[in-house]
Amino acid sequence: MEELLSQQQIDSFETDGYLVLEGYFESQHSQRVKDDMDRMTANGVRPNDRLDILMNYPELGFLTSEPGIIARVTQLMRGTRFTHHHMHASSQADGEKGEPWHHDYEQLPQTNRSHLMVHIFMYFDGLNGEIGDLLLLPGSQRQVMDRRALYDFGYADLPGSITIDSLAPGSIIILHSAILHARRPKPGGGDYRRYFANTSYCQDGILWCGVDEIATLNQVALERGYDRQSRYSWLFDTSQFYNGTKVWQDLKEKNIGSLALKL
């Protein structure tokens, strides 16, 4: 396998929980994706309308199996297989409301970090400090906590946190899904829009909490050819997921006292 990430970058990811790759997408590729996002906005499609995005916006759909990203994630997974979890996309202008501190690691309940999950944040027009700065708390992926344990801190700086507010167009950030992060609202300015998409991937070896419609999403992805002529069909393997809504309901009924005593 071609070494797309250096050992130093891999070590940095394992320590800090993120990697910044400036200008990953070429400008023409970024423009095609942005055109799809503009069509989404015009059609009233919401960022989390996953099925609509996969069915009707192919430039976005093909991001799920972008070869260079898959190769880099393979390195971070130490060569093990993994599956695509979800994607969403949005273009944000003045008045974007932001998102307080949280993490995105899928687990019910949150008890360990035995297997790797990563998110790919894609900034097709970069960041310039006007809309949606990214806040990160490096190393926090090693702490096990509820997804919104620090939600009440809003968008405040935390001890050791960093702010990413300047990125070249087409940049991506690879995140350990358990790293704490936030999106700070900014007043905007000029004509800048924050064209953003993310995809996420779960390491094989355990069952992961899946979105309710994941079987349909994976079927559509395969029908639309997002597996790139079967090269990446393994990314869309529904058998790697359980129904999160059902398991959550069952867990709420059993979540009394020490769960360890119920194993």
PDB file of C-alpha atoms in Angstrom:
ATOM      1  CA  MET A   1       0.000   0.000   0.000  1.00  0.00           C
ATOM      2  CA  GLU A   2       1.245   3.435  -0.892  1.00  0.00           C
ATOM      3  CA  GLU A   3       2.263   5.370   2.222  1.00  0.00           C
ATOM      4  CA  LEU A   4      -0.057   8.336   1.926  1.00  0.00           C
ATOM      5  CA  LEU A   5       0.409   9.247   5.587  1.00  0.00           C
ATOM      6  CA  SER A   6       3.826   9.293   7.178  1.00  0.00           C
ATOM      7  CA  GLN A   7       4.480   7.394  10.397  1.00  0.00           C
ATOM      8  CA  GLN A   8       4.814  10.751  12.108  1.00  0.00           C
ATOM      9  CA  GLN A   9       1.312  11.705  10.963  1.00  0.00           C
ATOM     10  CA  ILE A  10      -0.109   8.383  12.137  1.00  0.00           C
ATOM     11  CA  ASP A  11       1.562   8.807  15.531  1.00  0.00           C
ATOM     12  CA  SER A  12       0.265  12.379  15.746  1.00  0.00           C
ATOM     13  CA  PHE A  13      -3.274  11.199  15.028  1.00  0.00           C
ATOM     14  CA  GLU A  14      -3.071   8.547  17.728  1.00  0.00           C
ATOM     15  CA  THR A  15      -1.813  11.119  20.240  1.00  0.00           C
ATOM     16  CA  ASP A  16      -3.879  14.180  19.363  1.00  0.00           C
ATOM     17  CA  GLY A  17      -6.917  12.620  17.695  1.00  0.00           C
ATOM     18  CA  TYR A  18      -6.859  14.631  14.461  1.00  0.00           C
ATOM     19  CA  LEU A  19      -4.906  15.376  11.279  1.00  0.00           C
ATOM     20  CA  VAL A  20      -5.186  18.442   9.047  1.00  0.00           C
ATOM     21  CA  LEU A  21      -4.606  17.924   5.313  1.00  0.00           C
ATOM     22  CA  GLU A  22      -4.644  21.329   3.616  1.00  0.00           C
ATOM     23  CA  GLY A  23      -5.917  21.647   0.054  1.00  0.00           C
ATOM     24  CA  TYR A  24      -6.717  17.958  -0.345  1.00  0.00           C
ATOM     25  CA  PHE A  25      -9.384  18.417  -3.038  1.00  0.00           C
ATOM     26  CA  GLU A  26      -8.496  20.069  -6.331  1.00  0.00           C
ATOM     27  CA  SER A  27     -10.470  23.214  -7.108  1.00  0.00           C
ATOM     28  CA  GLN A  28     -12.504  21.626  -9.933  1.00  0.00           C
ATOM     29  CA  HIS A  29     -13.546  18.743  -7.687  1.00  0.00           C
ATOM     30  CA  SER A  30     -14.487  21.159  -4.910  1.00  0.00           C
ATOM     31  CA  GLN A  31     -16.575  23.211  -7.328  1.00  0.00           C
ATOM     32  CA  ARG A  32     -18.558  20.166  -8.452  1.00  0.00           C
ATOM     33  CA  VAL A  33     -19.337  19.321  -4.834  1.00  0.00           C
ATOM     34  CA  LYS A  34     -20.290  22.925  -4.080  1.00  0.00           C
ATOM     35  CA  ASP A  35     -22.636  22.908  -7.080  1.00  0.00           C
ATOM     36  CA  ASP A  36     -24.368  19.853  -5.614  1.00  0.00           C
ATOM     37  CA  MET A  37     -24.683  21.647  -2.271  1.00  0.00           C
ATOM     38  CA  ASP A  38     -26.167  24.699  -3.959  1.00  0.00           C
ATOM     39  CA  ARG A  39     -28.755  22.439  -5.587  1.00  0.00           C
ATOM     40  CA  MET A  40     -29.472  20.921  -2.177  1.00  0.00           C
ATOM     41  CA  THR A  41     -30.110  24.364  -0.724  1.00  0.00           C
ATOM     42  CA  ALA A  42     -32.321  25.384  -3.633  1.00  0.00           C
ATOM     43  CA  ASN A  43     -34.354  22.185  -3.246  1.00  0.00           C
ATOM     44  CA  GLY A  44     -34.760  22.550   0.514  1.00  0.00           C
ATOM     45  CA  VAL A  45     -32.734  19.438   1.345  1.00  0.00           C
ATOM     46  CA  ARG A  46     -31.522  19.410   4.943  1.00  0.00           C
ATOM     47  CA  PRO A  47     -27.973  18.428   5.993  1.00  0.00           C
ATOM     48  CA  ASN A  48     -29.193  15.178   7.584  1.00  0.00           C
ATOM     49  CA  ASP A  49     -31.499  14.100   4.737  1.00  0.00           C
ATOM     50  CA  ARG A  50     -29.102  11.234   4.093  1.00  0.00           C
ATOM     51  CA  LEU A  51     -31.246   9.252   1.669  1.00  0.00           C
ATOM     52  CA  ASP A  52     -32.068  12.274  -0.484  1.00  0.00           C
ATOM     53  CA  ILE A  53     -28.381  13.243  -0.613  1.00  0.00           C
ATOM     54  CA  LEU A  54     -27.239   9.781  -1.722  1.00  0.00           C
ATOM     55  CA  MET A  55     -30.019   9.370  -4.286  1.00  0.00           C
ATOM     56  CA  ASN A  56     -29.908  12.760  -5.965  1.00  0.00           C
ATOM     57  CA  TYR A  57     -26.501  14.394  -5.427  1.00  0.00           C
ATOM     58  CA  PRO A  58     -23.807  12.107  -6.865  1.00  0.00           C
ATOM     59  CA  GLU A  59     -20.824  14.385  -6.249  1.00  0.00           C
ATOM     60  CA  LEU A  60     -21.680  14.180  -2.562  1.00  0.00           C
ATOM     61  CA  GLY A  61     -22.456  10.468  -2.724  1.00  0.00           C
ATOM     62  CA  PHE A  62     -19.068   9.622  -4.200  1.00  0.00           C
ATOM     63  CA  LEU A  63     -17.370  11.304  -1.231  1.00  0.00           C
ATOM     64  CA  THR A  64     -18.258   8.198   0.784  1.00  0.00           C
ATOM     65  CA  SER A  65     -15.668   6.203  -1.173  1.00  0.00           C
ATOM     66  CA  GLU A  66     -13.151   8.874  -2.197  1.00  0.00           C
ATOM     67  CA  PRO A  67     -10.069   6.722  -2.920  1.00  0.00           C
ATOM     68  CA  GLY A  68      -7.412   8.899  -1.289  1.00  0.00           C
ATOM     69  CA  ILE A  69      -9.460   9.248   1.879  1.00  0.00           C
ATOM     70  CA  ILE A  70     -10.172   5.516   2.020  1.00  0.00           C
ATOM     71  CA  ALA A  71      -6.449   4.793   1.626  1.00  0.00           C
ATOM     72  CA  ARG A  72      -5.570   7.108   4.505  1.00  0.00           C
ATOM     73  CA  VAL A  73      -8.293   5.730   6.750  1.00  0.00           C
ATOM     74  CA  THR A  74      -6.985   2.239   5.975  1.00  0.00           C
ATOM     75  CA  GLN A  75      -3.606   3.314   7.322  1.00  0.00           C
ATOM     76  CA  LEU A  76      -5.156   4.683  10.514  1.00  0.00           C
ATOM     77  CA  MET A  77      -7.147   1.448  10.901  1.00  0.00           C
ATOM     78  CA  ARG A  78      -3.846  -0.459  10.712  1.00  0.00           C
ATOM     79  CA  GLY A  79      -5.013  -2.280   7.605  1.00  0.00           C
ATOM     80  CA  THR A  80      -8.245  -3.675   9.053  1.00  0.00           C
ATOM     81  CA  ARG A  81     -11.500  -3.357   7.153  1.00  0.00           C
ATOM     82  CA  PHE A  82     -14.085  -0.738   8.081  1.00  0.00           C
ATOM     83  CA  THR A  83     -17.543   0.361   7.010  1.00  0.00           C
ATOM     84  CA  HIS A  84     -19.113   3.690   6.147  1.00  0.00           C
ATOM     85  CA  HIS A  85     -21.458   4.972   8.856  1.00  0.00           C
ATOM     86  CA  HIS A  86     -23.083   8.162   7.550  1.00  0.00           C
ATOM     87  CA  MET A  87     -22.532  11.425   5.752  1.00  0.00           C
ATOM     88  CA  HIS A  88     -24.098  14.854   5.825  1.00  0.00           C
ATOM     89  CA  ALA A  89     -23.532  18.075   3.946  1.00  0.00           C
ATOM     90  CA  SER A  90     -24.417  21.735   4.338  1.00  0.00           C
ATOM     91  CA  SER A  91     -23.503  25.186   3.101  1.00  0.00           C
ATOM     92  CA  GLN A  92     -23.705  27.822   5.816  1.00  0.00           C
ATOM     93  CA  ALA A  93     -23.841  31.590   5.545  1.00  0.00           C
ATOM     94  CA  ASP A  94     -24.169  34.520   7.963  1.00  0.00           C
ATOM     95  CA  GLY A  95     -26.047  33.615  11.131  1.00  0.00           C
ATOM     96  CA  GLU A  96     -24.988  29.957  11.309  1.00  0.00           C
ATOM     97  CA  LYS A  97     -25.836  28.949  14.874  1.00  0.00           C
ATOM     98  CA  GLY A  98     -22.910  26.695  15.720  1.00  0.00           C
ATOM     99  CA  GLU A  99     -22.708  23.467  17.727  1.00  0.00           C
ATOM    100  CA  PRO A 100     -21.487  23.217  21.368  1.00  0.00           C
ATOM    101  CA  TRP A 101     -18.803  20.840  22.647  1.00  0.00           C
ATOM    102  CA  HIS A 102     -19.544  17.171  21.909  1.00  0.00           C
ATOM    103  CA  HIS A 103     -18.076  14.050  20.354  1.00  0.00           C
ATOM    104  CA  ASP A 104     -19.473  11.693  17.708  1.00  0.00           C
ATOM    105  CA  TYR A 105     -18.276   8.230  18.773  1.00  0.00           C
ATOM    106  CA  GLU A 106     -21.107   5.718  18.322  1.00  0.00           C
ATOM    107  CA  GLN A 107     -21.533   3.455  21.354  1.00  0.00           C
ATOM    108  CA  LEU A 108     -24.419   2.480  23.665  1.00  0.00           C
ATOM    109  CA  PRO A 109     -23.611   3.078  26.468  1.00  0.00           C
ATOM    110  CA  GLN A 110     -20.272   4.906  26.276  1.00  0.00           C
ATOM    111  CA  THR A 111     -17.860   2.533  28.069  1.00  0.00           C
ATOM    112  CA  ASN A 112     -14.636   2.100  26.046  1.00  0.00           C
ATOM    113  CA  ARG A 113     -12.729   2.976  22.889  1.00  0.00           C
ATOM    114  CA  SER A 114     -11.738  -0.550  21.850  1.00  0.00           C
ATOM    115  CA  HIS A 115     -12.297   0.059  18.133  1.00  0.00           C
ATOM    116  CA  LEU A 116     -11.635   3.072  15.971  1.00  0.00           C
ATOM    117  CA  MET A 117     -14.222   5.333  14.418  1.00  0.00           C
ATOM    118  CA  VAL A 118     -13.165   8.337  12.351  1.00  0.00           C
ATOM    119  CA  HIS A 119     -14.904  11.331  10.839  1.00  0.00           C
ATOM    120  CA  ILE A 120     -13.654  13.208   7.780  1.00  0.00           C
ATOM    121  CA  PHE A 121     -14.483  16.918   7.899  1.00  0.00           C
ATOM    122  CA  MET A 122     -14.299  18.479   4.426  1.00  0.00           C
ATOM    123  CA  TYR A 123     -14.101  22.239   3.866  1.00  0.00           C
ATOM    124  CA  PHE A 124     -14.566  22.912   0.166  1.00  0.00           C
ATOM    125  CA  ASP A 125     -14.134  26.677   0.513  1.00  0.00           C
ATOM    126  CA  GLY A 126     -11.753  26.345   3.446  1.00  0.00           C
ATOM    127  CA  LEU A 127     -12.167  28.427   6.600  1.00  0.00           C
ATOM    128  CA  ASN A 128     -11.417  32.136   6.924  1.00  0.00           C
ATOM    129  CA  GLY A 129     -12.597  33.032  10.429  1.00  0.00           C
ATOM    130  CA  GLU A 130     -15.961  34.393   9.299  1.00  0.00           C
ATOM    131  CA  ILE A 131     -18.285  31.396   9.726  1.00  0.00           C
ATOM    132  CA  GLY A 132     -18.069  28.269  11.869  1.00  0.00           C
ATOM    133  CA  ASP A 133     -14.589  28.053  13.409  1.00  0.00           C
ATOM    134  CA  LEU A 134     -13.681  24.500  14.454  1.00  0.00           C
ATOM    135  CA  LEU A 135     -12.716  23.994  18.114  1.00  0.00           C
ATOM    136  CA  LEU A 136     -10.834  20.841  19.126  1.00  0.00           C
ATOM    137  CA  LEU A 137      -9.578  19.426  22.423  1.00  0.00           C
ATOM    138  CA  PRO A 138      -6.525  17.350  21.409  1.00  0.00           C
ATOM    139  CA  GLY A 139      -6.159  14.061  23.269  1.00  0.00           C
ATOM    140  CA  SER A 140      -9.733  14.042  24.532  1.00  0.00           C
ATOM    141  CA  GLN A 141     -10.517  10.986  22.396  1.00  0.00           C
ATOM    142  CA  ARG A 142      -8.893   8.878  25.117  1.00  0.00           C
ATOM    143  CA  GLN A 143     -11.480   9.942  27.704  1.00  0.00           C
ATOM    144  CA  VAL A 144     -14.714   7.963  27.829  1.00  0.00           C
ATOM    145  CA  MET A 145     -17.765  10.156  28.364  1.00  0.00           C
ATOM    146  CA  ASP A 146     -21.280  10.846  27.178  1.00  0.00           C
ATOM    147  CA  ARG A 147     -21.420  12.531  23.788  1.00  0.00           C
ATOM    148  CA  ARG A 148     -22.724  15.784  25.285  1.00  0.00           C
ATOM    149  CA  ALA A 149     -20.949  15.675  28.643  1.00  0.00           C
ATOM    150  CA  LEU A 150     -19.447  19.146  28.031  1.00  0.00           C
ATOM    151  CA  TYR A 151     -22.329  20.548  25.984  1.00  0.00           C
ATOM    152  CA  ASP A 152     -23.091  23.184  28.614  1.00  0.00           C
ATOM    153  CA  PHE A 153     -19.701  24.799  27.991  1.00  0.00           C
ATOM    154  CA  GLY A 154     -21.090  25.973  24.668  1.00  0.00           C
ATOM    155  CA  TYR A 155     -18.360  27.382  22.419  1.00  0.00           C
ATOM    156  CA  ALA A 156     -16.003  28.521  25.179  1.00  0.00           C
ATOM    157  CA  ASP A 157     -12.296  27.775  25.001  1.00  0.00           C
ATOM    158  CA  LEU A 158     -11.364  24.841  27.243  1.00  0.00           C
ATOM    159  CA  PRO A 159      -7.953  24.235  28.857  1.00  0.00           C
ATOM    160  CA  GLY A 160      -5.753  22.881  26.072  1.00  0.00           C
ATOM    161  CA  SER A 161      -8.298  23.440  23.295  1.00  0.00           C
ATOM    162  CA  ILE A 162      -7.350  24.869  19.914  1.00  0.00           C
ATOM    163  CA  THR A 163      -9.234  26.899  17.315  1.00  0.00           C
ATOM    164  CA  ILE A 164      -8.960  26.191  13.590  1.00  0.00           C
ATOM    165  CA  ASP A 165     -10.206  29.236  11.692  1.00  0.00           C
ATOM    166  CA  SER A 166      -7.936  29.303   8.650  1.00  0.00           C
ATOM    167  CA  LEU A 167      -7.861  26.522   6.062  1.00  0.00           C
ATOM    168  CA  ALA A 168      -7.120  26.485   2.351  1.00  0.00           C
ATOM    169  CA  PRO A 169     -10.031  25.625   0.036  1.00  0.00           C
ATOM    170  CA  GLY A 170     -10.482  21.874  -0.353  1.00  0.00           C
ATOM    171  CA  SER A 171      -8.922  21.019   3.001  1.00  0.00           C
ATOM    172  CA  ILE A 172      -9.929  18.021   5.082  1.00  0.00           C
ATOM    173  CA  ILE A 173      -9.491  17.145   8.745  1.00  0.00           C
ATOM    174  CA  ILE A 174      -9.446  13.506   9.835  1.00  0.00           C
ATOM    175  CA  LEU A 175     -10.823  13.183  13.372  1.00  0.00           C
ATOM    176  CA  HIS A 176     -10.992  10.355  15.862  1.00  0.00           C
ATOM    177  CA  SER A 177     -14.754  10.374  16.345  1.00  0.00           C
ATOM    178  CA  ALA A 178     -14.354  10.503  20.135  1.00  0.00           C
ATOM    179  CA  ILE A 179     -12.406  13.791  20.125  1.00  0.00           C
ATOM    180  CA  LEU A 180     -14.312  16.672  21.698  1.00  0.00           C
ATOM    181  CA  HIS A 181     -15.064  19.408  19.196  1.00  0.00           C
ATOM    182  CA  ALA A 182     -17.383  22.358  18.655  1.00  0.00           C
ATOM    183  CA  ARG A 183     -18.385  24.747  15.904  1.00  0.00           C
ATOM    184  CA  ARG A 184     -18.240  28.346  17.075  1.00  0.00           C
ATOM    185  CA  PRO A 185     -20.800  30.741  15.563  1.00  0.00           C
ATOM    186  CA  LYS A 186     -19.358  33.831  13.919  1.00  0.00           C
ATOM    187  CA  PRO A 187     -21.030  36.937  12.463  1.00  0.00           C
ATOM    188  CA  GLY A 188     -20.040  36.180   8.869  1.00  0.00           C
ATOM    189  CA  GLY A 189     -18.860  38.678   6.326  1.00  0.00           C
ATOM    190  CA  GLY A 190     -18.770  39.283   2.599  1.00  0.00           C
ATOM    191  CA  ASP A 191     -19.950  36.490   0.316  1.00  0.00           C
ATOM    192  CA  TYR A 192     -18.173  33.634   2.088  1.00  0.00           C
ATOM    193  CA  ARG A 193     -20.112  30.407   2.634  1.00  0.00           C
ATOM    194  CA  ARG A 194     -18.928  27.453   4.684  1.00  0.00           C
ATOM    195  CA  TYR A 195     -19.298  24.517   2.306  1.00  0.00           C
ATOM    196  CA  PHE A 196     -18.961  21.502   4.572  1.00  0.00           C
ATOM    197  CA  ALA A 197     -19.460  17.749   4.314  1.00  0.00           C
ATOM    198  CA  ASN A 198     -18.444  14.854   6.480  1.00  0.00           C
ATOM    199  CA  THR A 199     -18.231  11.104   6.166  1.00  0.00           C
ATOM    200  CA  SER A 200     -17.477   8.584   8.909  1.00  0.00           C
ATOM    201  CA  TYR A 201     -16.069   5.063   9.120  1.00  0.00           C
ATOM    202  CA  CYS A 202     -16.209   2.290  11.747  1.00  0.00           C
ATOM    203  CA  GLN A 203     -13.527  -0.356  12.259  1.00  0.00           C
ATOM    204  CA  ASP A 204     -14.625  -3.966  11.761  1.00  0.00           C
ATOM    205  CA  GLY A 205     -14.547  -6.343  14.715  1.00  0.00           C
ATOM    206  CA  ILE A 206     -17.612  -5.231  16.662  1.00  0.00           C
ATOM    207  CA  LEU A 207     -21.168  -4.240  15.817  1.00  0.00           C
ATOM    208  CA  TRP A 208     -21.731  -0.489  15.686  1.00  0.00           C
ATOM    209  CA  CYS A 209     -24.781   1.609  16.430  1.00  0.00           C
ATOM    210  CA  GLY A 210     -26.332   2.387  13.047  1.00  0.00           C
ATOM    211  CA  VAL A 211     -28.860   4.947  11.886  1.00  0.00           C
ATOM    212  CA  ASP A 212     -32.360   3.530  11.395  1.00  0.00           C
ATOM    213  CA  GLU A 213     -32.284   3.613   7.595  1.00  0.00           C
ATOM    214  CA  ILE A 214     -28.751   2.258   7.166  1.00  0.00           C
ATOM    215  CA  ALA A 215     -29.816  -0.802   5.145  1.00  0.00           C
ATOM    216  CA  THR A 216     -31.618   1.425   2.651  1.00  0.00           C
ATOM    217  CA  LEU A 217     -28.727   3.887   2.532  1.00  0.00           C
ATOM    218  CA  ASN A 218     -26.241   1.117   1.785  1.00  0.00           C
ATOM    219  CA  GLN A 219     -28.484  -0.368  -0.900  1.00  0.00           C
ATOM    220  CA  VAL A 220     -28.810   3.024  -2.589  1.00  0.00           C
ATOM    221  CA  ALA A 221     -25.050   3.601  -2.382  1.00  0.00           C
ATOM    222  CA  LEU A 222     -24.411   0.304  -4.161  1.00  0.00           C
ATOM    223  CA  GLU A 223     -27.125   0.929  -6.759  1.00  0.00           C
ATOM    224  CA  ARG A 224     -25.702   4.381  -7.509  1.00  0.00           C
ATOM    225  CA  GLY A 225     -22.221   2.932  -7.977  1.00  0.00           C
ATOM    226  CA  TYR A 226     -20.584   4.656  -5.025  1.00  0.00           C
ATOM    227  CA  ASP A 227     -18.604   1.444  -4.466  1.00  0.00           C
ATOM    228  CA  ARG A 228     -16.682   2.335  -7.664  1.00  0.00           C
ATOM    229  CA  GLN A 229     -17.272  -0.836  -9.673  1.00  0.00           C
ATOM    230  CA  SER A 230     -17.237  -3.050  -6.546  1.00  0.00           C
ATOM    231  CA  ARG A 231     -13.797  -1.814  -5.481  1.00  0.00           C
ATOM    232  CA  TYR A 232     -15.266  -0.535  -2.217  1.00  0.00           C
ATOM    233  CA  SER A 233     -18.434  -2.601  -1.847  1.00  0.00           C
ATOM    234  CA  TRP A 234     -17.244  -3.635   1.629  1.00  0.00           C
ATOM    235  CA  LEU A 235     -17.754  -0.051   2.800  1.00  0.00           C
ATOM    236  CA  PHE A 236     -21.519  -0.546   2.597  1.00  0.00           C
ATOM    237  CA  ASP A 237     -21.912  -3.702   4.699  1.00  0.00           C
ATOM    238  CA  THR A 238     -25.100  -3.417   6.741  1.00  0.00           C
ATOM    239  CA  SER A 239     -24.235  -6.523   8.789  1.00  0.00           C
ATOM    240  CA  GLN A 240     -21.688  -4.447  10.741  1.00  0.00           C
ATOM    241  CA  PHE A 241     -24.444  -2.427  12.468  1.00  0.00           C
ATOM    242  CA  TYR A 242     -27.248  -2.870  14.978  1.00  0.00           C
ATOM    243  CA  ASN A 243     -30.442  -0.844  15.224  1.00  0.00           C
ATOM    244  CA  GLY A 244     -29.532   1.964  17.594  1.00  0.00           C
ATOM    245  CA  THR A 245     -33.103   3.070  18.270  1.00  0.00           C
ATOM    246  CA  LYS A 246     -34.224  -0.405  19.362  1.00  0.00           C
ATOM    247  CA  VAL A 247     -31.139  -1.058  21.489  1.00  0.00           C
ATOM    248  CA  TRP A 248     -31.466   2.353  23.143  1.00  0.00           C
ATOM    249  CA  GLN A 249     -35.068   1.602  24.129  1.00  0.00           C
ATOM    250  CA  ASP A 250     -34.051  -1.773  25.562  1.00  0.00           C
ATOM    251  CA  LEU A 251     -31.134  -0.201  27.415  1.00  0.00           C
ATOM    252  CA  LYS A 252     -33.303   2.439  29.068  1.00  0.00           C
ATOM    253  CA  GLU A 253     -35.437  -0.321  30.584  1.00  0.00           C
ATOM    254  CA  LYS A 254     -32.403  -2.171  31.959  1.00  0.00           C
ATOM    255  CA  ASN A 255     -30.254   0.813  32.948  1.00  0.00           C
ATOM    256  CA  ILE A 256     -30.695   0.498  36.714  1.00  0.00           C
ATOM    257  CA  GLY A 257     -27.762   0.185  39.108  1.00  0.00           C
ATOM    258  CA  SER A 258     -24.492  -1.310  37.878  1.00  0.00           C
ATOM    259  CA  LEU A 259     -24.739  -2.636  34.334  1.00  0.00           C
ATOM    260  CA  ALA A 260     -21.702  -4.853  34.963  1.00  0.00           C
ATOM    261  CA  LEU A 261     -23.858  -7.019  37.220  1.00  0.00           C
ATOM    262  CA  LYS A 262     -26.254  -7.696  34.344  1.00  0.00           C
ATOM    263  CA  LEU A 263     -23.658  -9.120  31.961  1.00  0.00           C
TER     264      LEU A 263
END
